[in-house]
mmCIF file of C-alpha atoms in Angstrom:
data_model
loop_
_atom_site.group_PDB
_atom_site.id
_atom_site.type_symbol
_atom_site.label_atom_id
_atom_site.label_comp_id
_atom_site.label_asym_id
_atom_site.label_seq_id
_atom_site.Cartn_x
_atom_site.Cartn_y
_atom_site.Cartn_z
ATOM 1 C CA MET A 1 121.023 145.371 168.886
ATOM 2 C CA ASN A 2 117.856 143.487 168.253
ATOM 3 C CA GLU A 3 118.035 140.071 166.749
ATOM 4 C CA SER A 4 116.055 139.317 163.633
ATOM 5 C CA ILE A 5 114.881 136.098 162.529
ATOM 6 C CA THR A 6 114.008 135.219 158.970
ATOM 7 C CA THR A 7 111.936 132.125 158.557
ATOM 8 C CA THR A 8 112.032 130.463 154.980
ATOM 9 C CA THR A 9 109.822 127.839 153.930
ATOM 10 C CA ASN A 10 110.995 125.514 151.287
ATOM 11 C CA HIS A 11 108.738 123.277 149.184
ATOM 12 C CA PHE A 12 110.334 120.313 147.341
ATOM 13 C CA THR A 13 108.497 118.534 144.499
ATOM 14 C CA GLY A 14 109.259 115.292 142.448
ATOM 15 C CA CYS A 15 107.789 117.046 139.347
ATOM 16 C CA ALA A 16 110.542 119.648 138.861
ATOM 17 C CA ILE A 17 110.068 119.907 135.160
ATOM 18 C CA LEU A 18 106.226 120.386 135.399
ATOM 19 C CA ALA A 19 106.719 122.882 138.303
ATOM 20 C CA ALA A 20 108.776 124.995 135.780
ATOM 21 C CA ILE A 21 106.201 124.719 133.182
ATOM 22 C CA GLY A 22 103.525 125.938 135.757
ATOM 23 C CA ALA A 23 105.833 128.967 136.965
ATOM 24 C CA LYS A 24 106.114 129.789 133.106
ATOM 25 C CA LEU A 25 102.363 129.640 132.753
ATOM 26 C CA GLN A 26 101.867 131.821 135.688
ATOM 27 C CA GLN A 27 104.401 134.357 134.304
ATOM 28 C CA LEU A 28 102.755 134.498 130.827
ATOM 29 C CA ASP A 29 99.241 134.240 132.478
ATOM 30 C CA VAL A 30 98.315 131.864 129.709
ATOM 31 C CA LEU A 31 95.204 130.471 131.290
ATOM 32 C CA SER A 32 93.588 134.003 131.845
ATOM 33 C CA PRO A 33 90.937 133.207 128.901
ATOM 34 C CA ILE A 34 89.537 130.374 130.991
ATOM 35 C CA ARG A 35 89.107 132.626 134.111
ATOM 36 C CA LYS A 36 87.240 135.318 132.031
ATOM 37 C CA ARG A 37 85.238 133.080 129.884
ATOM 38 C CA VAL A 38 84.091 130.070 132.073
ATOM 39 C CA GLN A 39 81.505 130.415 134.632
ATOM 40 C CA ILE A 40 80.411 127.493 136.459
ATOM 41 C CA ARG A 41 77.261 127.930 138.555
ATOM 42 C CA GLN A 42 78.593 126.559 141.855
ATOM 43 C CA LYS A 43 78.975 127.934 145.369
ATOM 44 C CA THR A 44 82.220 128.806 146.501
ATOM 45 C CA ILE A 45 83.142 127.642 150.209
ATOM 46 C CA LYS A 46 86.793 127.431 150.258
ATOM 47 C CA HIS A 47 87.997 126.736 146.562
ATOM 48 C CA THR A 48 86.298 128.555 143.554
ATOM 49 C CA PRO A 49 85.051 126.298 140.936
ATOM 50 C CA LEU A 50 87.878 127.551 138.567
ATOM 51 C CA ASP A 51 90.546 126.679 141.351
ATOM 52 C CA LYS A 52 89.008 123.185 141.254
ATOM 53 C CA LEU A 53 89.426 122.921 137.491
ATOM 54 C CA MET A 54 92.909 124.095 137.806
ATOM 55 C CA ASP A 55 93.650 121.267 140.481
ATOM 56 C CA ALA A 56 92.248 118.732 137.968
ATOM 57 C CA PHE A 57 94.317 120.136 135.261
ATOM 58 C CA ILE A 58 97.691 119.830 137.174
ATOM 59 C CA SER A 59 96.755 116.399 138.228
ATOM 60 C CA LEU A 60 96.359 115.413 134.536
ATOM 61 C CA LEU A 61 99.673 116.747 133.732
ATOM 62 C CA ALA A 62 101.181 115.195 136.704
ATOM 63 C CA GLY A 63 99.988 111.860 135.278
ATOM 64 C CA ALA A 64 96.811 111.273 137.182
ATOM 65 C CA HIS A 65 94.595 108.482 135.334
ATOM 66 C CA GLY A 66 91.606 109.410 137.245
ATOM 67 C CA LEU A 67 90.471 112.338 139.804
ATOM 68 C CA VAL A 68 90.861 109.870 142.624
ATOM 69 C CA GLU A 69 94.647 110.371 142.175
ATOM 70 C CA ILE A 70 94.325 114.125 143.035
ATOM 71 C CA ASN A 71 94.865 113.614 146.667
ATOM 72 C CA SER A 72 98.083 111.502 146.105
ATOM 73 C CA ARG A 73 99.638 113.318 143.208
ATOM 74 C CA LEU A 74 98.783 117.102 143.873
ATOM 75 C CA ARG A 75 97.468 117.589 147.354
ATOM 76 C CA ALA A 76 100.454 115.793 148.943
ATOM 77 C CA ASP A 77 102.759 118.005 146.770
ATOM 78 C CA PRO A 78 102.633 121.559 148.014
ATOM 79 C CA GLY A 79 105.460 122.502 145.872
ATOM 80 C CA LEU A 80 103.587 121.725 142.646
ATOM 81 C CA GLN A 81 100.788 123.610 143.971
ATOM 82 C CA ARG A 82 102.861 126.812 144.401
ATOM 83 C CA ALA A 83 104.365 126.457 141.049
ATOM 84 C CA PHE A 84 100.960 126.802 139.441
ATOM 85 C CA GLY A 85 99.826 129.726 141.745
ATOM 86 C CA ARG A 86 97.740 127.417 144.146
ATOM 87 C CA THR A 87 98.294 127.721 147.703
ATOM 88 C CA SER A 88 96.279 124.617 148.770
ATOM 89 C CA CYS A 89 94.403 121.719 146.863
ATOM 90 C CA ALA A 90 90.768 120.739 146.922
ATOM 91 C CA GLU A 91 89.776 117.158 147.922
ATOM 92 C CA GLN A 92 89.181 114.880 144.843
ATOM 93 C CA SER A 93 85.441 114.612 145.684
ATOM 94 C CA VAL A 94 84.985 118.376 145.652
ATOM 95 C CA VAL A 95 86.714 118.493 142.146
ATOM 96 C CA GLN A 96 84.433 115.728 141.046
ATOM 97 C CA GLU A 97 81.336 117.696 142.211
ATOM 98 C CA THR A 98 82.622 120.749 140.187
ATOM 99 C CA LEU A 99 82.930 118.782 137.061
ATOM 100 C CA SER A 100 79.568 117.150 137.626
ATOM 101 C CA ALA A 101 78.119 120.692 138.001
ATOM 102 C CA CYS A 102 79.367 121.778 134.582
ATOM 103 C CA ALA A 103 76.562 122.455 131.989
ATOM 104 C CA GLU A 104 76.714 122.405 128.133
ATOM 105 C CA GLU A 105 77.562 126.111 128.122
ATOM 106 C CA ASN A 106 80.606 125.583 130.276
ATOM 107 C CA VAL A 107 81.985 123.135 127.680
ATOM 108 C CA LEU A 108 81.537 125.732 124.976
ATOM 109 C CA GLN A 109 83.098 128.470 126.944
ATOM 110 C CA VAL A 110 86.031 126.096 127.658
ATOM 111 C CA HIS A 111 86.338 125.467 123.862
ATOM 112 C CA GLN A 112 86.210 129.072 123.067
ATOM 113 C CA ALA A 113 88.828 129.945 125.976
ATOM 114 C CA LEU A 114 91.124 127.163 124.437
ATOM 115 C CA ASP A 115 90.811 128.769 121.038
ATOM 116 C CA GLU A 116 91.853 131.949 122.355
ATOM 117 C CA ILE A 117 94.848 130.457 124.178
ATOM 118 C CA TYR A 118 95.930 128.673 121.012
ATOM 119 C CA ARG A 119 95.679 131.560 118.873
ATOM 120 C CA ALA A 120 97.687 133.773 121.305
ATOM 121 C CA GLN A 121 100.407 131.092 122.095
ATOM 122 C CA SER A 122 100.625 128.716 119.062
ATOM 123 C CA GLN A 123 103.177 128.836 116.202
ATOM 124 C CA GLY A 124 100.468 126.901 114.101
ATOM 125 C CA PHE A 125 98.031 129.714 114.261
ATOM 126 C CA HIS A 126 100.740 132.115 113.008
ATOM 127 C CA HIS A 127 102.089 129.875 110.141
ATOM 128 C CA ASP A 128 103.158 131.930 107.092
ATOM 129 C CA TYR A 129 100.794 130.423 104.521
ATOM 130 C CA GLN A 130 102.557 132.331 101.505
ATOM 131 C CA ALA A 131 105.925 131.040 102.501
ATOM 132 C CA ALA A 132 105.000 127.267 102.975
ATOM 133 C CA PHE A 133 101.959 124.878 103.242
ATOM 134 C CA GLN A 134 100.467 124.108 106.632
ATOM 135 C CA LEU A 135 100.403 120.219 107.365
ATOM 136 C CA LEU A 136 97.659 118.951 109.294
ATOM 137 C CA ASP A 137 97.277 115.228 110.419
ATOM 138 C CA VAL A 138 93.998 113.876 111.232
ATOM 139 C CA ASP A 139 93.288 110.712 112.946
ATOM 140 C CA LEU A 140 91.426 108.647 115.659
ATOM 141 C CA THR A 141 92.610 106.608 118.466
ATOM 142 C CA GLY A 142 90.823 104.091 120.676
ATOM 143 C CA MET A 143 90.341 105.119 124.470
ATOM 144 C CA PRO A 144 88.742 102.252 126.479
ATOM 145 C CA CYS A 145 86.761 103.198 129.307
ATOM 146 C CA GLY A 146 83.930 102.108 131.863
ATOM 147 C CA PRO A 147 80.470 101.459 130.455
ATOM 148 C CA LYS A 148 78.986 104.617 132.480
ATOM 149 C CA ALA A 149 81.328 107.093 130.757
ATOM 150 C CA ALA A 150 80.048 109.641 128.047
ATOM 151 C CA PHE A 151 80.087 108.099 124.603
ATOM 152 C CA ALA A 152 81.117 104.730 125.909
ATOM 153 C CA THR A 153 80.080 102.016 123.343
ATOM 154 C CA ARG A 154 81.362 98.924 121.949
ATOM 155 C CA GLY A 155 83.845 99.543 119.144
ATOM 156 C CA TYR A 156 87.144 98.920 117.825
ATOM 157 C CA PHE A 157 90.047 98.829 120.268
ATOM 158 C CA ALA A 158 93.495 97.263 119.117
ATOM 159 C CA GLY A 159 93.963 94.132 120.930
ATOM 160 C CA LEU A 160 90.927 94.209 123.045
ATOM 161 C CA TYR A 161 87.698 92.501 122.104
ATOM 162 C CA HIS A 162 84.068 93.281 123.503
ATOM 163 C CA ARG A 163 85.440 96.427 125.187
ATOM 164 C CA ARG A 164 83.511 99.747 125.655
ATOM 165 C CA GLY A 165 85.233 102.938 124.945
ATOM 166 C CA ARG A 166 85.605 106.301 123.100
ATOM 167 C CA GLN A 167 87.454 107.569 120.077
ATOM 168 C CA LEU A 168 89.501 110.610 120.570
ATOM 169 C CA GLY A 169 89.729 112.379 117.259
ATOM 170 C CA ARG A 170 92.652 114.886 116.825
ATOM 171 C CA VAL A 171 93.932 117.444 114.411
ATOM 172 C CA LEU A 172 97.628 117.994 114.540
ATOM 173 C CA ALA A 173 99.790 120.887 113.315
ATOM 174 C CA THR A 174 102.495 118.476 112.595
ATOM 175 C CA GLN A 175 105.420 120.930 111.450
ATOM 176 C CA TYR A 176 104.943 122.479 115.138
ATOM 177 C CA GLU A 177 103.907 119.284 117.095
ATOM 178 C CA GLU A 178 100.689 121.440 118.265
ATOM 179 C CA VAL A 179 97.385 119.804 118.998
ATOM 180 C CA VAL A 180 94.918 122.042 117.175
ATOM 181 C CA VAL A 181 91.637 119.956 118.002
ATOM 182 C CA ASP A 182 90.990 117.060 120.404
ATOM 183 C CA GLN A 183 87.325 115.914 120.331
ATOM 184 C CA LEU A 184 85.522 112.815 121.720
ATOM 185 C CA PHE A 185 83.464 110.460 119.711
ATOM 186 C CA ALA A 186 81.495 107.321 120.546
ATOM 187 C CA GLY A 187 83.531 104.067 120.679
ATOM 188 C CA ASN A 188 81.837 102.816 117.224
ATOM 189 C CA VAL A 189 82.593 105.969 115.189
ATOM 190 C CA GLN A 190 85.332 105.646 112.594
ATOM 191 C CA LEU A 191 87.446 108.371 110.864
ATOM 192 C CA ILE A 192 84.857 108.319 107.706
ATOM 193 C CA LYS A 193 82.241 109.837 109.999
ATOM 194 C CA ALA A 194 84.751 112.045 112.216
ATOM 195 C CA LEU A 195 86.767 113.831 109.479
ATOM 196 C CA GLN A 196 84.427 116.444 108.492
ATOM 197 C CA PRO A 197 83.651 117.667 112.131
ATOM 198 C CA LEU A 198 87.312 117.517 113.085
ATOM 199 C CA VAL A 199 88.340 119.695 109.932
ATOM 200 C CA GLU A 200 85.508 122.159 110.514
ATOM 201 C CA THR A 201 86.594 122.593 114.125
ATOM 202 C CA ALA A 202 90.209 123.141 113.134
ATOM 203 C CA GLU A 203 88.994 125.751 110.518
ATOM 204 C CA THR A 204 87.245 127.628 113.261
ATOM 205 C CA THR A 205 90.350 127.259 115.469
ATOM 206 C CA LEU A 206 92.913 128.434 112.965
ATOM 207 C CA GLN A 207 90.516 130.758 111.284
ATOM 208 C CA LEU A 208 91.091 129.339 107.767
ATOM 209 C CA ASP A 209 89.557 131.093 104.997
ATOM 210 C CA ASP A 210 89.909 130.215 101.232
ATOM 211 C CA ALA A 211 93.292 131.375 100.703
ATOM 212 C CA LYS A 212 94.649 129.561 103.797
ATOM 213 C CA ARG A 213 92.775 126.398 102.783
ATOM 214 C CA ARG A 214 94.594 126.348 99.551
ATOM 215 C CA ARG A 215 97.839 126.428 101.473
ATOM 216 C CA THR A 216 96.928 123.756 103.887
ATOM 217 C CA ILE A 217 97.511 119.995 103.445
ATOM 218 C CA ILE A 218 95.313 117.275 105.221
ATOM 219 C CA ARG A 219 97.027 113.892 105.637
ATOM 220 C CA VAL A 220 94.771 111.075 106.657
ATOM 221 C CA ASP A 221 95.112 107.348 106.545
ATOM 222 C CA ALA A 222 92.497 104.821 104.935
ATOM 223 C CA GLY A 223 89.969 105.375 107.572
ATOM 224 C CA ALA A 224 89.095 108.636 105.548
ATOM 225 C CA GLY A 225 90.235 107.563 102.193
ATOM 226 C CA THR A 226 86.672 107.196 100.421
ATOM 227 C CA GLU A 227 85.895 109.491 97.450
ATOM 228 C CA ASP A 228 83.329 111.503 99.391
ATOM 229 C CA ASP A 229 85.767 112.405 102.079
ATOM 230 C CA LEU A 230 88.349 113.314 99.659
ATOM 231 C CA ASN A 231 86.150 115.177 97.389
ATOM 232 C CA TRP A 232 84.880 117.112 100.214
ATOM 233 C CA LEU A 233 88.318 118.244 101.338
ATOM 234 C CA LEU A 234 89.284 119.029 97.629
ATOM 235 C CA SER A 235 86.306 120.988 96.908
ATOM 236 C CA ARG A 236 87.107 123.176 100.024
ATOM 237 C CA GLY A 237 90.431 124.038 98.538
ATOM 238 C CA TYR A 238 92.745 121.655 100.485
ATOM 239 C CA GLU A 239 95.447 119.588 99.248
ATOM 240 C CA VAL A 240 95.286 115.877 100.464
ATOM 241 C CA MET A 241 97.750 113.017 101.210
ATOM 242 C CA ALA A 242 95.706 109.884 101.822
ATOM 243 C CA LYS A 243 95.282 106.288 101.539
ATOM 244 C CA GLU A 244 92.569 104.401 99.671
ATOM 245 C CA TYR A 245 89.520 103.069 101.860
ATOM 246 C CA SER A 246 88.074 100.313 99.732
ATOM 247 C CA GLY A 247 89.750 96.831 99.783
ATOM 248 C CA ARG A 248 88.244 95.842 96.560
ATOM 249 C CA ARG A 249 89.440 99.057 94.787
ATOM 250 C CA ILE A 250 93.171 98.527 96.217
ATOM 251 C CA THR A 251 93.086 95.022 94.728
ATOM 252 C CA ARG A 252 91.977 96.104 91.401
ATOM 253 C CA LEU A 253 94.245 99.184 90.990
ATOM 254 C CA SER A 254 97.179 97.245 92.162
ATOM 255 C CA GLN A 255 96.808 95.050 89.089
ATOM 256 C CA THR A 256 97.101 98.127 86.774
ATOM 257 C CA VAL A 257 100.678 98.720 87.939
ATOM 258 C CA LYS A 258 102.969 98.248 85.078
ATOM 259 C CA GLU A 259 106.199 98.351 86.751
ATOM 260 C CA TRP A 260 107.018 97.783 90.384
ATOM 261 C CA VAL A 261 109.986 99.836 91.529
ATOM 262 C CA GLN A 262 112.102 98.347 94.559
ATOM 263 C CA ASP A 263 112.203 100.598 97.661
ATOM 264 C CA PRO A 264 115.824 101.620 98.094
ATOM 265 C CA THR A 265 115.524 101.749 101.862
ATOM 266 C CA TRP A 266 113.444 98.678 102.534
ATOM 267 C CA SER A 267 114.028 95.504 100.709
ATOM 268 C CA GLU A 268 110.634 94.222 101.569
ATOM 269 C CA ARG A 269 108.550 96.984 100.039
ATOM 270 C CA SER A 270 108.062 98.137 96.328
ATOM 271 C CA PHE A 271 105.742 100.602 94.686
ATOM 272 C CA GLY A 272 104.556 101.688 91.237
ATOM 273 C CA TRP A 273 102.176 104.179 89.478
ATOM 274 C CA VAL A 274 98.430 103.077 89.162
ATOM 275 C CA SER A 275 97.903 103.391 85.384
ATOM 276 C CA GLU A 276 94.109 103.580 85.672
ATOM 277 C CA GLU A 277 92.947 107.429 85.414
ATOM 278 C CA ALA A 278 91.642 108.695 88.762
ATOM 279 C CA ALA A 279 88.285 109.868 87.313
ATOM 280 C CA GLY A 280 86.116 110.017 90.305
ATOM 281 C CA TYR A 281 87.630 113.174 92.081
ATOM 282 C CA VAL A 282 86.874 116.766 91.627
ATOM 283 C CA ARG A 283 90.654 117.620 91.122
ATOM 284 C CA PRO A 284 93.568 115.801 89.671
ATOM 285 C CA MET A 285 95.015 113.025 91.982
ATOM 286 C CA ARG A 286 98.179 110.919 91.724
ATOM 287 C CA ARG A 287 97.745 107.242 92.830
ATOM 288 C CA ILE A 288 100.793 104.975 93.684
ATOM 289 C CA ALA A 289 100.304 101.197 94.781
ATOM 290 C CA VAL A 290 102.567 100.053 97.525
ATOM 291 C CA ARG A 291 103.170 96.508 98.337
ATOM 292 C CA CYS A 292 104.868 94.927 101.458
ATOM 293 C CA ARG A 293 106.016 91.259 101.528
ATOM 294 C CA ARG A 294 104.460 89.367 104.437
ATOM 295 C CA ARG A 295 106.254 86.653 106.318
ATOM 296 C CA ASP A 296 104.539 83.741 104.348
ATOM 297 C CA GLY A 297 105.850 85.392 101.097
ATOM 298 C CA THR A 298 102.515 86.959 99.945
ATOM 299 C CA PHE A 299 102.001 90.725 99.665
ATOM 300 C CA ALA A 300 99.909 93.321 101.231
ATOM 301 C CA TYR A 301 98.734 96.117 99.212
ATOM 302 C CA GLY A 302 97.940 99.752 99.816
ATOM 303 C CA ILE A 303 96.990 102.744 97.520
ATOM 304 C CA LEU A 304 98.387 106.355 98.056
ATOM 305 C CA MET A 305 96.512 109.280 96.721
ATOM 306 C CA CYS A 306 98.014 112.844 96.645
ATOM 307 C CA SER A 307 96.858 115.953 94.841
ATOM 308 C CA LEU A 308 100.393 117.709 95.486
ATOM 309 C CA SER A 309 102.892 117.812 92.549
ATOM 310 C CA ILE A 310 106.295 116.420 93.027
ATOM 311 C CA GLU A 311 107.654 120.067 93.062
ATOM 312 C CA GLN A 312 105.511 120.643 95.995
ATOM 313 C CA VAL A 313 106.330 117.357 97.810
ATOM 314 C CA LEU A 314 110.146 117.702 97.728
ATOM 315 C CA PRO A 315 110.561 120.766 99.665
ATOM 316 C CA LEU A 316 108.279 119.402 102.513
ATOM 317 C CA LEU A 317 110.629 116.572 102.713
ATOM 318 C CA GLY A 318 113.794 118.811 102.513
ATOM 319 C CA TRP A 319 114.794 117.190 99.392
ATOM 320 C CA GLU A 320 116.672 118.561 96.538
ATOM 321 C CA ALA A 321 114.450 119.952 93.537
ATOM 322 C CA SER A 322 116.940 118.396 91.210
ATOM 323 C CA GLN A 323 115.668 114.960 92.123
ATOM 324 C CA ALA A 324 112.147 115.712 90.364
ATOM 325 C CA PRO A 325 113.436 114.075 87.048
ATOM 326 C CA ASP A 326 114.319 110.947 88.852
ATOM 327 C CA PRO A 327 111.200 108.389 88.396
ATOM 328 C CA THR A 328 112.281 106.398 91.490
ATOM 329 C CA ALA A 329 113.013 109.535 93.614
ATOM 330 C CA VAL A 330 109.488 110.763 92.660
ATOM 331 C CA LEU A 331 107.752 107.619 93.905
ATOM 332 C CA LEU A 332 109.802 107.300 97.080
ATOM 333 C CA ALA A 333 109.015 111.071 97.743
ATOM 334 C CA TYR A 334 105.210 110.470 97.777
ATOM 335 C CA VAL A 335 105.472 107.178 99.825
ATOM 336 C CA THR A 336 107.906 108.911 102.274
ATOM 337 C CA PHE A 337 105.582 111.900 102.702
ATOM 338 C CA TYR A 338 102.754 109.610 103.789
ATOM 339 C CA ASP A 339 105.178 107.434 106.022
ATOM 340 C CA GLN A 340 105.999 110.527 108.033
ATOM 341 C CA ARG A 341 102.353 110.229 109.710
ATOM 342 C CA GLY A 342 104.170 107.599 111.898
ATOM 343 C CA GLY A 343 106.474 110.448 113.279
ATOM 344 C CA GLY A 344 103.502 112.867 113.490
ATOM 345 C CA ILE A 345 100.010 112.085 114.655
ATOM 346 C CA GLU A 346 100.781 108.641 115.679
ATOM 347 C CA THR A 347 103.626 109.663 117.743
ATOM 348 C CA SER A 348 101.608 112.257 119.381
ATOM 349 C CA PHE A 349 98.910 109.833 120.404
ATOM 350 C CA LYS A 350 101.475 107.270 121.842
ATOM 351 C CA GLY A 351 103.072 110.258 123.781
ATOM 352 C CA ASP A 352 99.948 111.281 125.438
ATOM 353 C CA LYS A 353 98.865 107.962 126.279
ATOM 354 C CA GLN A 354 102.320 107.310 127.901
ATOM 355 C CA GLY A 355 103.040 110.759 129.559
ATOM 356 C CA LEU A 356 99.582 111.933 130.262
ATOM 357 C CA GLY A 357 97.976 108.647 130.959
ATOM 358 C CA LEU A 358 94.927 109.208 128.781
ATOM 359 C CA THR A 359 93.867 105.464 128.720
#
């Protein structure tokens, strides 16, 4: 009897969870739109241009802060390569050459492919607008970078002075924790300038028609709280939850509050209705002044603005409709709905900066 010998090659990786994600992406063939749409004009010697894009993508998911880390994070990890369907990994300088060879048309092709992937795989795109509102958070976050990077300009970056960088604009389908749009802007761009292009891009990705926009809430902070920005959103049919942009207007409107109500969940905060009519908006708006006590005993003020009725806000929070007649509960509901930005887009930014090393 002849002896038969079976040789088995085992590959081990320190990125077991990421490897499982890679295997699932392979099984579902999620990235096929990129293979079909993206055509980079570069010769293939050992690895195709799309193979090298895949190597950059895997390295990003593995926590690489730059392409230079491809060799240490991916090339040295054959198990992770196999999980994503790669039999080997390109050298980092070769991957950089492929990215440098990409033209503007390739960027457009990638955007189109990502839209196709999102529409096929996401919960946000298949949201039931008749059953419930779609909630979209919109914001910017600072991304310090070197002076030679695209869009690198001096701008505001928290805790960093005289730094150059870019701003990452994001639209988040908050109920599903899904990024609908990520778009880079110059470092000196603020949300007041980025809001409209971000929302328009989200409209394309989500294919928002008039009926869907009327069932969509845009939630923004003070960076997009101008009358012009909010009226633009309101005129397109959106519901809005926002914070006032103008410091002078905040001071003036806070003085019109007739009764301050203590926040039952935070002893240092109180709120009250702005008694001055919101006459500058194309649709009715409810305005609430919020004040928080500083360490020196003085107050910091803000004005929240919302186009939703309390009957619409309570279900979004999961609160009982029976709380609508309670004046304190009504005020707290509007303030809580704005506060939830902290667990939405702000958490999304922090998670990506920590987990993906975006900065």
